[in-house]
XYZ file of C-alpha atoms in Angstrom:
763
model
C -85.231 -152.094 80.784
C -82.161 -149.416 80.944
C -82.454 -146.053 79.459
C -80.565 -144.130 77.028
C -79.784 -140.905 78.810
C -78.457 -137.599 76.980
C -76.150 -135.142 79.096
C -73.021 -135.826 79.674
C -73.067 -136.564 83.524
C -74.874 -140.088 82.638
C -73.788 -143.359 81.069
C -75.272 -145.980 79.827
C -75.364 -148.849 82.808
C -72.790 -152.017 82.514
C -72.571 -155.292 83.671
C -69.460 -154.538 85.186
C -67.100 -152.246 85.667
C -63.470 -151.677 87.389
C -63.146 -147.909 88.550
C -60.012 -148.033 86.580
C -62.121 -148.436 83.535
C -64.725 -145.925 84.537
C -64.280 -142.398 83.666
C -66.428 -139.582 84.374
C -67.272 -138.807 80.351
C -70.606 -139.600 79.525
C -71.215 -142.734 76.956
C -73.535 -142.042 74.083
C -76.117 -144.948 74.013
C -77.458 -146.709 70.951
C -80.453 -147.882 72.722
C -83.802 -147.853 70.857
C -85.624 -147.017 74.133
C -85.999 -143.066 74.987
C -84.926 -141.966 78.313
C -87.514 -140.854 80.607
C -85.239 -137.714 82.242
C -82.359 -135.902 81.277
C -79.707 -134.663 83.515
C -77.011 -131.857 83.600
C -74.533 -130.809 86.222
C -75.042 -128.081 88.478
C -71.841 -125.853 87.060
C -71.264 -122.213 87.932
C -70.965 -121.158 91.689
C -71.421 -125.108 92.461
C -68.198 -125.722 90.294
C -66.596 -123.357 92.800
C -67.324 -124.106 95.715
C -67.058 -128.200 95.156
C -63.151 -127.298 94.335
C -62.224 -126.569 97.647
C -65.053 -128.101 99.850
C -67.387 -131.148 99.530
C -71.183 -131.223 99.712
C -73.057 -132.749 102.730
C -76.516 -131.502 102.215
C -78.627 -129.465 100.212
C -82.344 -128.709 100.397
C -84.615 -127.456 97.387
C -87.118 -124.424 97.112
C -88.712 -123.378 94.281
C -86.864 -120.088 94.330
C -83.359 -121.328 95.100
C -81.089 -123.592 96.621
C -79.146 -124.159 100.009
C -75.993 -126.286 100.234
C -74.706 -127.054 103.083
C -70.306 -128.686 103.136
C -68.054 -130.619 105.006
C -66.546 -127.379 106.261
C -69.188 -125.888 107.951
C -70.669 -123.280 105.024
C -74.180 -122.955 104.021
C -74.443 -121.124 100.437
C -77.788 -119.510 98.646
C -77.378 -120.505 95.444
C -79.983 -119.883 92.214
C -81.886 -122.555 90.600
C -78.858 -122.336 87.721
C -76.252 -122.969 90.817
C -74.927 -119.404 90.911
C -73.756 -118.414 94.661
C -76.539 -115.154 95.835
C -75.130 -115.779 99.562
C -72.892 -117.402 101.521
C -73.038 -118.229 105.832
C -70.356 -119.625 107.925
C -72.255 -121.392 110.667
C -69.606 -123.682 111.584
C -66.316 -125.290 111.565
C -67.144 -128.920 110.838
C -69.944 -130.905 108.842
C -73.517 -129.237 107.934
C -76.101 -131.944 108.949
C -79.204 -130.563 107.562
C -80.589 -127.436 106.483
C -84.561 -126.948 106.404
C -86.535 -124.193 105.142
C -90.124 -123.433 105.440
C -92.691 -123.508 102.668
C -92.532 -119.724 102.206
C -88.442 -119.958 101.770
C -87.801 -117.269 104.371
C -87.267 -119.005 107.420
C -84.162 -121.745 107.713
C -82.738 -124.282 110.139
C -79.336 -125.651 110.452
C -77.672 -128.024 112.018
C -73.902 -129.061 111.930
C -71.784 -131.807 113.663
C -70.258 -129.996 116.430
C -74.033 -129.356 118.088
C -74.892 -126.226 116.880
C -78.328 -125.497 115.734
C -79.591 -122.042 114.092
C -83.071 -121.045 113.101
C -83.636 -118.076 111.648
C -85.245 -115.529 109.335
C -83.235 -115.130 106.041
C -83.938 -111.556 106.115
C -84.612 -110.400 108.886
C -81.497 -112.758 110.721
C -83.821 -113.004 113.989
C -83.900 -116.040 115.448
C -82.402 -119.506 117.867
C -78.900 -120.227 117.949
C -78.613 -123.549 120.173
C -75.493 -125.394 121.118
C -75.878 -128.751 122.119
C -73.273 -131.482 123.689
C -74.045 -133.970 120.809
C -74.045 -133.892 116.989
C -77.115 -133.052 115.819
C -78.048 -134.774 112.757
C -80.941 -133.302 111.612
C -83.660 -130.005 112.140
C -87.023 -129.675 110.530
C -88.600 -126.023 110.713
C -92.686 -126.211 110.413
C -93.888 -125.805 106.856
C -95.601 -122.510 108.041
C -93.089 -121.371 110.355
C -93.476 -117.923 108.937
C -97.067 -117.563 110.430
C -97.017 -116.615 113.957
C -99.028 -119.385 115.348
C -96.372 -121.927 113.713
C -93.257 -121.078 115.416
C -91.744 -124.745 115.291
C -89.028 -126.775 115.286
C -87.407 -130.016 116.081
C -84.201 -131.337 115.971
C -82.392 -134.624 116.146
C -79.548 -136.220 117.622
C -80.047 -138.810 120.297
C -83.065 -137.465 121.309
C -86.153 -135.811 119.225
C -86.768 -131.952 120.830
C -89.370 -129.738 119.695
C -88.973 -126.291 120.104
C -92.017 -123.742 119.859
C -92.082 -120.108 120.906
C -94.122 -118.739 123.977
C -96.461 -115.825 123.898
C -93.582 -114.460 125.876
C -91.188 -114.879 123.112
C -89.066 -117.377 124.636
C -88.546 -121.001 123.397
C -90.029 -124.082 125.063
C -88.139 -127.291 124.585
C -90.081 -130.791 124.434
C -88.509 -134.401 124.391
C -90.628 -136.050 121.856
C -88.622 -139.601 122.113
C -85.630 -140.535 123.592
C -83.661 -144.104 123.887
C -83.711 -145.756 120.271
C -80.059 -144.217 119.056
C -79.343 -141.529 116.913
C -82.055 -139.701 115.164
C -80.980 -139.325 111.172
C -83.806 -138.302 108.782
C -87.211 -136.374 109.848
C -89.752 -134.955 107.297
C -92.317 -132.709 108.756
C -96.210 -132.008 106.545
C -98.976 -130.649 107.577
C -99.264 -131.716 111.406
C -97.481 -134.794 111.179
C -93.954 -135.463 111.874
C -92.174 -138.341 110.957
C -88.592 -139.471 111.804
C -85.808 -142.312 111.526
C -84.091 -143.587 114.664
C -81.759 -146.655 114.897
C -85.300 -149.111 115.558
C -87.225 -147.724 112.458
C -89.713 -145.013 111.830
C -92.487 -142.995 114.064
C -94.783 -140.502 112.909
C -96.223 -137.505 115.612
C -99.273 -136.046 115.674
C -98.095 -132.115 116.836
C -102.044 -131.405 117.144
C -103.156 -134.517 119.349
C -99.714 -134.831 121.008
C -99.536 -138.291 120.126
C -97.164 -140.406 118.507
C -99.427 -142.610 115.981
C -96.826 -146.224 115.400
C -93.535 -147.425 114.914
C -92.502 -148.969 111.453
C -90.001 -151.526 112.204
C -86.517 -151.016 110.545
C -86.104 -154.115 108.009
C -82.883 -155.395 107.649
C -81.017 -154.618 111.363
C -77.502 -156.344 110.116
C -76.743 -152.471 108.191
C -75.504 -150.086 109.919
C -77.906 -146.985 109.997
C -75.347 -144.149 109.734
C -73.648 -145.917 106.742
C -77.149 -146.613 105.101
C -79.439 -143.900 106.531
C -83.315 -144.023 106.148
C -85.190 -142.117 103.088
C -88.555 -140.170 103.923
C -90.694 -138.393 101.882
C -94.212 -137.796 102.114
C -96.274 -138.301 99.462
C -99.234 -136.368 100.338
C -100.670 -134.991 103.764
C -101.324 -138.810 105.144
C -99.091 -141.233 102.648
C -95.238 -141.691 104.185
C -92.959 -143.873 101.530
C -89.781 -144.742 103.429
C -86.834 -146.224 101.843
C -84.121 -147.860 103.525
C -81.588 -150.254 102.866
C -83.129 -152.229 99.957
C -86.718 -152.139 101.275
C -89.626 -149.760 100.076
C -92.781 -149.227 102.494
C -95.647 -146.915 101.600
C -97.473 -146.191 104.781
C -101.132 -144.554 105.308
C -101.688 -142.754 107.924
C -105.791 -143.422 108.915
C -108.128 -142.616 111.318
C -109.474 -144.933 113.987
C -112.863 -145.885 114.366
C -114.777 -144.304 117.338
C -115.509 -147.575 119.246
C -111.601 -148.938 118.305
C -109.873 -145.828 119.784
C -110.237 -145.987 123.877
C -106.572 -145.573 125.011
C -105.276 -146.049 121.953
C -104.173 -143.041 119.206
C -106.665 -141.775 117.112
C -104.983 -142.196 114.201
C -102.809 -145.448 112.784
C -100.971 -146.541 110.468
C -101.270 -149.263 107.645
C -98.572 -150.486 105.646
C -100.185 -150.320 101.784
C -97.764 -151.598 99.688
C -93.992 -152.848 100.476
C -91.295 -154.249 98.269
C -87.548 -155.107 97.893
C -84.876 -153.333 95.510
C -81.715 -155.045 94.367
C -79.699 -152.007 95.471
C -79.442 -149.945 98.366
C -81.418 -146.870 98.342
C -79.671 -143.045 99.220
C -83.051 -141.657 98.099
C -86.315 -141.635 97.036
C -88.983 -139.313 95.747
C -92.465 -139.014 93.976
C -93.275 -138.186 90.224
C -96.519 -138.043 89.795
C -97.884 -141.503 90.936
C -94.217 -143.196 90.260
C -91.145 -143.266 92.219
C -87.627 -141.995 91.497
C -84.969 -143.659 93.621
C -81.460 -143.038 94.041
C -79.434 -146.192 94.356
C -75.931 -146.686 96.105
C -73.928 -150.138 93.436
C -71.296 -152.098 94.929
C -70.312 -154.695 92.230
C -67.494 -157.499 91.847
C -64.747 -157.704 89.145
C -64.260 -160.661 87.294
C -60.462 -159.798 86.719
C -59.501 -158.629 90.007
C -62.544 -160.340 92.067
C -62.945 -157.470 94.333
C -65.616 -155.275 95.284
C -65.907 -151.581 93.946
C -68.337 -148.671 93.898
C -69.893 -148.432 90.596
C -71.833 -145.641 89.333
C -75.377 -144.944 91.108
C -78.469 -145.369 89.192
C -81.399 -143.260 89.412
C -84.619 -145.416 88.090
C -88.124 -144.298 87.783
C -90.438 -147.334 89.187
C -93.986 -147.637 89.388
C -94.808 -149.325 92.658
C -97.222 -152.082 93.397
C -98.697 -153.679 96.435
C -96.310 -156.165 96.944
C -93.582 -155.435 93.952
C -92.576 -152.871 91.688
C -91.644 -152.061 87.553
C -89.120 -150.389 86.856
C -89.851 -148.241 83.711
C -86.390 -146.314 83.225
C -83.064 -146.597 84.823
C -79.548 -144.626 84.167
C -76.270 -145.302 85.664
C -75.227 -140.935 87.080
C -71.444 -140.468 86.412
C -70.755 -138.407 89.269
C -67.581 -136.956 90.094
C -65.930 -139.379 92.438
C -68.667 -142.150 92.476
C -65.139 -144.473 93.120
C -64.811 -143.381 96.823
C -68.247 -142.789 98.122
C -70.518 -144.589 100.156
C -74.531 -145.236 100.546
C -74.675 -142.301 103.178
C -72.529 -139.603 100.862
C -75.525 -139.647 98.211
C -78.494 -137.510 98.887
C -81.794 -137.272 96.861
C -84.013 -133.747 97.025
C -86.411 -132.709 95.165
C -88.438 -129.223 94.886
C -91.997 -129.714 95.353
C -95.102 -129.666 92.337
C -92.132 -129.819 90.351
C -90.540 -132.666 88.554
C -86.497 -131.381 89.339
C -84.468 -133.836 90.878
C -81.124 -133.272 92.607
C -78.461 -135.840 92.993
C -75.662 -134.430 95.595
C -72.754 -136.365 96.383
C -69.779 -134.735 97.965
C -68.012 -133.556 94.758
C -70.780 -133.124 92.276
C -74.536 -132.004 92.397
C -76.421 -133.362 89.166
C -80.272 -131.913 87.791
C -82.333 -134.762 86.949
C -85.272 -133.653 85.181
C -88.157 -134.797 83.117
C -87.626 -134.406 79.436
C -89.711 -132.238 77.141
C -90.609 -132.073 73.530
C -87.616 -130.500 72.269
C -85.445 -133.478 74.204
C -87.492 -136.012 72.510
C -87.333 -134.403 69.134
C -83.617 -134.297 69.917
C -83.426 -138.159 70.896
C -85.256 -139.018 67.280
C -83.488 -136.581 65.161
C -80.400 -138.612 66.823
C -81.707 -141.921 65.380
C -82.728 -140.070 62.349
C -86.097 -140.469 62.822
C -86.929 -137.346 60.695
C -90.665 -138.053 60.268
C -91.660 -138.706 63.555
C -89.137 -135.711 64.599
C -91.102 -133.615 62.256
C -94.440 -135.011 63.229
C -93.505 -134.463 66.901
C -92.714 -130.748 66.297
C -95.928 -129.825 64.685
C -97.800 -131.102 66.996
C -95.976 -129.352 69.799
C -95.398 -126.494 67.870
C -96.308 -123.772 70.587
C -94.070 -125.209 73.138
C -90.756 -126.383 71.612
C -88.109 -123.663 71.707
C -85.057 -124.782 70.890
C -85.927 -126.508 67.441
C -87.783 -125.216 64.162
C -89.973 -127.048 61.935
C -88.687 -125.872 58.941
C -85.114 -126.560 60.001
C -86.218 -130.292 60.954
C -87.785 -130.427 57.777
C -84.427 -129.476 55.724
C -82.653 -131.918 57.895
C -85.368 -134.781 56.794
C -85.197 -133.792 52.935
C -81.404 -134.479 53.393
C -81.475 -137.504 55.051
C -83.998 -138.369 52.372
C -81.446 -137.328 49.563
C -78.753 -139.255 51.520
C -80.621 -142.576 51.390
C -81.522 -142.158 47.723
C -85.363 -141.614 47.985
C -85.204 -139.098 45.984
C -88.946 -139.026 45.233
C -90.122 -139.298 48.809
C -87.896 -135.971 49.262
C -89.161 -134.469 46.317
C -92.458 -134.675 47.607
C -91.780 -133.275 51.237
C -90.302 -130.433 49.849
C -93.846 -128.982 49.174
C -95.035 -129.311 52.781
C -91.857 -128.424 54.581
C -91.008 -125.619 52.089
C -94.304 -124.422 52.088
C -93.926 -120.252 50.845
C -90.403 -120.098 51.256
C -89.316 -119.540 47.948
C -85.456 -118.891 48.780
C -85.422 -122.764 50.287
C -87.323 -123.667 47.411
C -84.521 -122.265 44.860
C -81.511 -123.458 47.661
C -83.181 -127.172 47.420
C -83.517 -127.092 43.481
C -79.900 -126.736 43.596
C -78.758 -129.224 45.819
C -81.188 -131.991 43.760
C -79.519 -130.608 40.820
C -76.201 -131.197 41.595
C -76.978 -134.863 42.524
C -78.776 -135.156 39.120
C -82.476 -135.627 40.179
C -83.916 -132.522 39.009
C -86.503 -134.952 37.459
C -87.791 -135.803 40.997
C -88.137 -132.424 42.191
C -89.562 -130.729 38.954
C -93.192 -132.287 39.240
C -93.767 -130.333 43.053
C -92.701 -126.873 42.100
C -94.799 -124.207 43.129
C -96.471 -123.308 40.040
C -99.188 -121.477 41.340
C -99.909 -117.723 43.088
C -96.439 -118.366 44.871
C -93.574 -118.954 42.237
C -89.648 -119.124 41.848
C -88.024 -117.229 39.714
C -88.192 -117.894 35.677
C -84.816 -118.786 35.737
C -85.278 -122.091 37.927
C -87.814 -123.062 35.478
C -85.932 -122.698 33.121
C -82.873 -124.221 34.376
C -84.959 -127.649 34.590
C -86.249 -127.566 31.475
C -82.822 -126.789 29.532
C -81.531 -129.357 31.352
C -84.271 -131.966 30.618
C -84.262 -130.908 26.662
C -80.189 -132.133 27.253
C -81.207 -135.312 28.774
C -84.793 -136.373 29.273
C -87.018 -135.431 26.003
C -90.092 -137.339 27.558
C -89.658 -135.044 31.087
C -89.619 -132.032 29.009
C -92.106 -132.485 27.017
C -94.402 -133.602 30.527
C -93.173 -130.122 31.645
C -94.087 -128.509 29.169
C -97.925 -129.530 29.209
C -98.131 -129.503 32.773
C -96.450 -126.189 33.778
C -98.487 -122.746 33.004
C -97.100 -121.192 30.113
C -95.981 -117.678 32.077
C -93.398 -120.011 34.327
C -90.799 -118.839 32.215
C -89.904 -117.275 29.021
C -91.505 -119.300 26.106
C -89.462 -118.053 23.580
C -86.344 -118.480 24.913
C -87.174 -122.125 25.404
C -88.979 -122.223 21.640
C -85.582 -121.187 20.168
C -83.809 -123.733 22.372
C -86.095 -126.314 21.157
C -85.846 -125.648 17.760
C -82.252 -125.983 17.811
C -82.552 -129.539 18.877
C -85.205 -130.224 16.123
C -83.102 -129.050 13.723
C -80.924 -132.039 14.321
C -84.179 -134.358 15.050
C -86.877 -133.385 13.066
C -88.696 -136.417 13.434
C -89.019 -136.223 17.118
C -92.524 -136.304 17.648
C -92.136 -135.505 21.048
C -90.186 -132.425 20.795
C -92.215 -131.480 17.957
C -95.394 -131.665 20.336
C -93.840 -129.758 23.226
C -92.779 -127.028 20.149
C -96.615 -126.573 19.170
C -97.652 -126.720 23.253
C -94.913 -123.604 23.441
C -96.713 -121.844 20.443
C -100.013 -122.536 21.748
C -98.859 -120.905 24.982
C -97.156 -118.042 22.664
C -100.627 -117.506 20.721
C -98.659 -118.446 17.549
C -102.189 -120.880 17.242
C -101.171 -121.879 13.288
C -97.858 -122.908 13.973
C -99.101 -124.873 16.535
C -101.899 -126.391 14.501
C -99.464 -127.148 11.439
C -97.357 -129.750 13.769
C -100.602 -130.803 15.371
C -101.738 -131.878 11.845
C -98.764 -132.916 10.742
C -98.477 -135.863 13.675
C -101.856 -136.600 13.407
C -102.374 -135.441 17.094
C -106.007 -135.064 18.471
C -104.946 -131.892 19.921
C -105.735 -130.191 16.627
C -109.369 -130.640 17.056
C -109.236 -128.523 20.812
C -107.089 -126.131 19.496
C -109.639 -125.024 16.732
C -112.465 -125.065 18.681
C -110.787 -123.578 21.859
C -108.954 -120.750 19.803
C -111.607 -120.699 16.704
C -108.891 -121.277 14.227
C -111.309 -122.202 11.139
C -110.106 -119.316 9.026
C -106.737 -121.808 8.971
C -108.520 -125.130 8.253
C -110.504 -124.033 4.974
C -107.200 -125.653 2.913
C -106.598 -127.930 5.618
C -109.753 -130.096 5.517
C -108.437 -132.923 3.482
C -105.411 -133.197 6.186
C -108.304 -133.198 8.984
C -110.344 -135.960 7.330
C -107.145 -138.274 6.680
C -106.903 -137.569 10.425
C -109.904 -138.187 11.763
C -113.044 -138.541 9.712
C -115.818 -138.783 12.039
C -114.269 -136.172 14.599
C -113.665 -133.481 11.269
C -116.953 -134.086 9.929
C -118.587 -133.428 13.172
C -116.281 -130.326 13.556
C -117.281 -128.879 10.224
C -120.622 -129.794 10.041
C -121.067 -127.993 13.857
C -119.258 -125.115 12.478
C -121.263 -124.616 9.114
C -121.807 -121.038 9.894
C -117.602 -121.006 9.694
C -116.784 -122.924 7.176
C -119.701 -123.456 4.554
C -120.935 -126.943 2.957
C -119.966 -125.791 -0.443
C -116.277 -124.906 0.614
C -115.926 -128.164 2.272
C -117.676 -130.204 -0.811
C -115.210 -128.011 -2.975
C -111.832 -128.927 -1.016
C -112.780 -132.375 -1.207
C -113.237 -132.675 -4.713
C -110.295 -134.664 -5.439
C -111.115 -137.138 -2.805
C -114.538 -138.311 -3.285
C -114.290 -141.014 -0.663
C -113.971 -138.292 1.867
C -116.091 -135.851 -0.173
C -118.977 -139.016 0.196
C -118.212 -139.374 4.245
C -119.247 -135.815 4.612
C -122.459 -135.854 2.573
C -123.668 -138.986 3.809
C -123.114 -137.418 7.670
C -124.818 -134.291 5.951
C -127.729 -136.422 4.608
C -128.145 -138.049 7.840
C -128.637 -135.231 9.698
C -130.727 -133.109 7.550
C -132.104 -134.444 4.774
C -132.659 -131.209 2.409
C -129.734 -129.410 3.296
C -127.291 -130.801 0.917
C -130.223 -131.528 -1.452
C -128.152 -130.168 -4.390
C -125.347 -132.702 -3.857
C -128.119 -135.758 -4.174
C -127.406 -136.296 -7.842
C -123.639 -136.639 -7.087
C -124.407 -138.752 -3.805
C -126.021 -141.421 -6.473
C -122.451 -141.544 -7.612
C -120.670 -141.801 -4.272
C -122.856 -144.526 -3.091
C -122.814 -146.826 -5.490
C -118.934 -146.271 -5.671
C -118.121 -146.199 -2.160
C -121.430 -147.407 0.197
C -123.661 -148.891 -1.629
C -125.503 -150.398 1.232
C -126.662 -146.856 2.209
C -127.573 -146.498 -1.582
C -131.265 -147.541 -1.380
C -131.791 -145.939 1.842
C -130.819 -142.916 0.304
C -133.290 -143.335 -2.539
C -135.808 -143.961 -0.294
C -135.466 -141.140 1.680
C -134.343 -138.506 -0.601
C -136.786 -136.468 -2.549
C -134.145 -134.367 -4.378
C -132.776 -136.977 -6.017
C -133.196 -137.281 -9.980
C -135.127 -140.696 -10.243
C -133.864 -140.885 -14.198
C -129.946 -140.435 -13.550
C -130.749 -142.684 -10.608
C -131.707 -145.539 -12.653
C -129.599 -145.053 -15.174
C -126.442 -145.524 -13.015
C -128.389 -148.833 -11.284
C -129.573 -150.309 -13.999
C -125.575 -149.759 -15.690
C -124.371 -151.064 -12.094
C -126.877 -154.127 -12.005
C -127.960 -153.075 -9.105
C -131.125 -154.885 -9.213
C -132.804 -154.274 -5.791
C -132.578 -150.282 -6.005
C -133.635 -150.551 -9.755
C -136.730 -152.384 -8.592
C -137.137 -149.476 -6.464
C -136.758 -146.789 -8.760
C -139.318 -148.657 -11.363
C -142.227 -148.969 -8.944
C -141.172 -145.416 -7.444
C -141.743 -144.250 -11.616
C -144.772 -146.396 -12.016
C -143.392 -149.521 -14.013
C -144.132 -151.970 -11.157
C -144.864 -154.675 -14.003
C -141.109 -154.363 -15.135
C -140.244 -154.257 -11.596
C -141.809 -157.658 -10.922
C -140.657 -158.885 -13.938
C -136.782 -158.314 -12.663
C -137.812 -159.308 -9.261
C -138.831 -162.779 -10.789
C -135.872 -163.112 -13.681
C -132.847 -161.533 -11.953
C -133.875 -162.030 -8.352
C -135.850 -165.272 -8.983
C -137.294 -165.224 -5.309
C -141.346 -165.904 -5.194
C -141.205 -164.113 -1.699
C -140.227 -161.098 -2.943
C -142.295 -160.642 -5.819
C -145.038 -161.711 -3.545
C -144.449 -159.085 -1.353
C -144.231 -156.596 -4.156
C -147.364 -157.707 -5.559
C -148.903 -157.092 -1.861
C -147.601 -153.558 -2.037
C -148.813 -152.454 -5.304
C -152.234 -154.417 -4.449
C -152.787 -154.602 -8.338
C -154.956 -157.385 -9.815
C -152.642 -157.140 -13.053
C -149.437 -157.572 -11.207
C -151.093 -161.015 -9.660
C -152.322 -162.047 -12.955
C -147.972 -161.681 -14.351
C -147.075 -163.311 -11.223
C -149.224 -166.281 -11.659
C -148.244 -166.460 -15.162
C -144.682 -166.439 -14.808
C -145.464 -169.127 -11.657
C -146.979 -171.698 -13.165
C -144.575 -173.976 -15.000
C -142.241 -173.782 -11.822
C -143.347 -175.921 -9.171
C -141.068 -173.967 -6.622
C -143.339 -170.532 -7.301
C -146.545 -172.484 -7.384
C -145.927 -173.496 -3.756
C -144.994 -170.123 -2.528
C -148.212 -168.517 -4.165
C -150.533 -171.313 -2.622
C -148.704 -170.439 0.593
C -149.706 -166.928 0.454
C -152.155 -166.013 -2.194
C -155.296 -166.925 -0.074
C -155.983 -163.432 1.043
C -155.455 -161.492 -2.163
C -156.897 -163.693 -5.228
C -159.168 -166.483 -5.100
C -156.622 -169.440 -4.930
C -158.747 -171.565 -7.349
C -157.983 -169.412 -10.043
C -154.325 -170.880 -9.684
C -155.190 -174.367 -9.218
C -157.055 -174.788 -12.481
C -154.332 -173.467 -14.202
C -151.851 -176.124 -12.766
C -151.053 -178.454 -15.075
C -152.374 -182.508 -14.439
C -149.335 -184.281 -13.383
C -146.614 -181.338 -11.884
C -145.422 -182.329 -9.037
C -145.386 -179.700 -6.413
C -143.694 -179.630 -2.856
C -145.489 -179.866 0.333
C -148.964 -179.568 -1.813
C -150.987 -181.321 0.672
C -149.573 -178.692 3.427
C -150.107 -175.776 1.264
C -153.876 -176.825 0.169
C -154.829 -177.106 3.816
C -153.340 -173.350 4.647
C -155.772 -172.054 1.821
C -158.979 -173.796 3.437
C -157.955 -172.293 6.572
C -157.359 -169.182 4.914
C -160.592 -169.552 3.404
C -162.552 -170.172 6.777
C -161.158 -167.490 8.598
C -162.486 -164.942 5.675
C -165.634 -166.919 5.021
C -168.931 -165.590 7.025
C -170.178 -167.979 9.870
């Protein structure tokens, strides 16, 4: 899993690469996996130093760097790589620089056997010259304290120096006889060192050597493939050597096990092999960063060459590891470097890693949120970049949320996602009216004003009126529907309504029947409080907005002569409105206006009568004609419910039109029941209605008339026999039936008569 890197010293690792094909410029990677680290070359003073000299070692303090060279110089540098101080230590290679935790005391050793330990500020200390090269020196981490004036050196033996109470230095040989000592790491009371045979740990408090961790691949020359060490914590040592990693845990022995053994022992809790040779190893939370020396074989020339070193993040497991990321680092002169030429140093407590090679120093550090946003923007993942910036807005330093947003809008426009781009403007541009105006112009240039028009500010924060007018003018020329929609949706005070109305009337002179534009003009008249003109348009177009406009702006005085127009448009709404506002337009005025449209007059008066039987009583005589002409089904209910209706007039009209049921009702109401019964029998020929009528009147003479009329009609006799029993003695009817007359269902009728009789007789 190879991650892309951002800055120039890094390239994507390639399967094979010959020295001739490589270069020292970075190659941009198109991987979709985001890198974990970023890299930058230490320049400034470092570049000047390495033009004339070569780096041999470096140590890192949280406040400064100390760089040793092949020409025997030690340079103190600030974190940016600027030189602050220079020491001429020797004429040959500086092998190691060691700093205590305070950064005030330094130990330096060189290839010619010189060792110097002194205060950077006091310049007091020890200057010693050995008769063999001193490869390594390590001062006590707490050297600044008076009781910790100790340091160790490593050449062909491990020597401990301690300052006595007489201010003299006492020397103790801690170990010898296993070849040159190549690395020392001191943490707390434990000193770890590597020699040709393996790694040892010494407890400075108990003065005991705890363990020996044997070297793995003994075929590798220790001076060419040196051991890398670091203390993960006070009791955990990590060893990287050749292609092997071991994690060693220092543990206390149980009291019963001690006897002649050291009180502590080491357990290897994790061990695994790597693909490449290890040049350096360091901690990153619970992971490791590893600097690998890489050799590859060229297919073309079938020869081995030095490739770019790899800088990996790995997740260790007990017997294996998982690669988290891997970067190929383009350091200057990597083609000539050996494994021993690389060093990896880091700042305790910080995720800063320095990759040192003879001609280059490269800083690797964890990517921050700005880097994450850079990566997203580089892949045009603008929405994710915007989200990341919003979440981390307090921590980002190089990016601005609004700038990312504007780039996102531009990207969406480039893709043709016009509506999405316009919608994002609301969130991204927010209250910045200047940016809004710039975006509107951009949308106009690409012919997409329609997209952004729906999302323009229209509340308390607004653009200049000319922006809204520009959009309306554009739509008036190109898109009448969108023009009308904006006129409806935008508040009328966003723009100069009079100038828009004037332009609109110019278009209507060419398209006078354009309903969309006429409705838009009515809206503009309404915004401008020219309600009468707006109403006239709505009524002409039969637009339901007319009724709302009348109600909202109390335009009843304007519609007194437009009642027919309103009724033609929507009878129900018009009548309800007129009746609800009788105080503004009287019933008499409405009836007068509808005089030439009697069918509308009827609709109005009928609704009035349904609401109140008395309010329109003066028109009840007129309503008889109107019901008879336009709504006969409601004539009889009207005659029944009205007490103001002139009966003689009604009878005359119903008689003329041969409205039998209505005439029967009127005759009955006027007291002429016999004539009414006669009409039922002679005109309607309906025995049931005749019997029902006789029952309602409860008049014996009517029953006599009914029997006389029915006596020669078998159907009528049958009906009477079924219904007469409770009102007239059925014997009277039976005696009158002519002998021999055939009466349908006579037997059933006689049975019913006997049943009715029994029910009425007392027991």
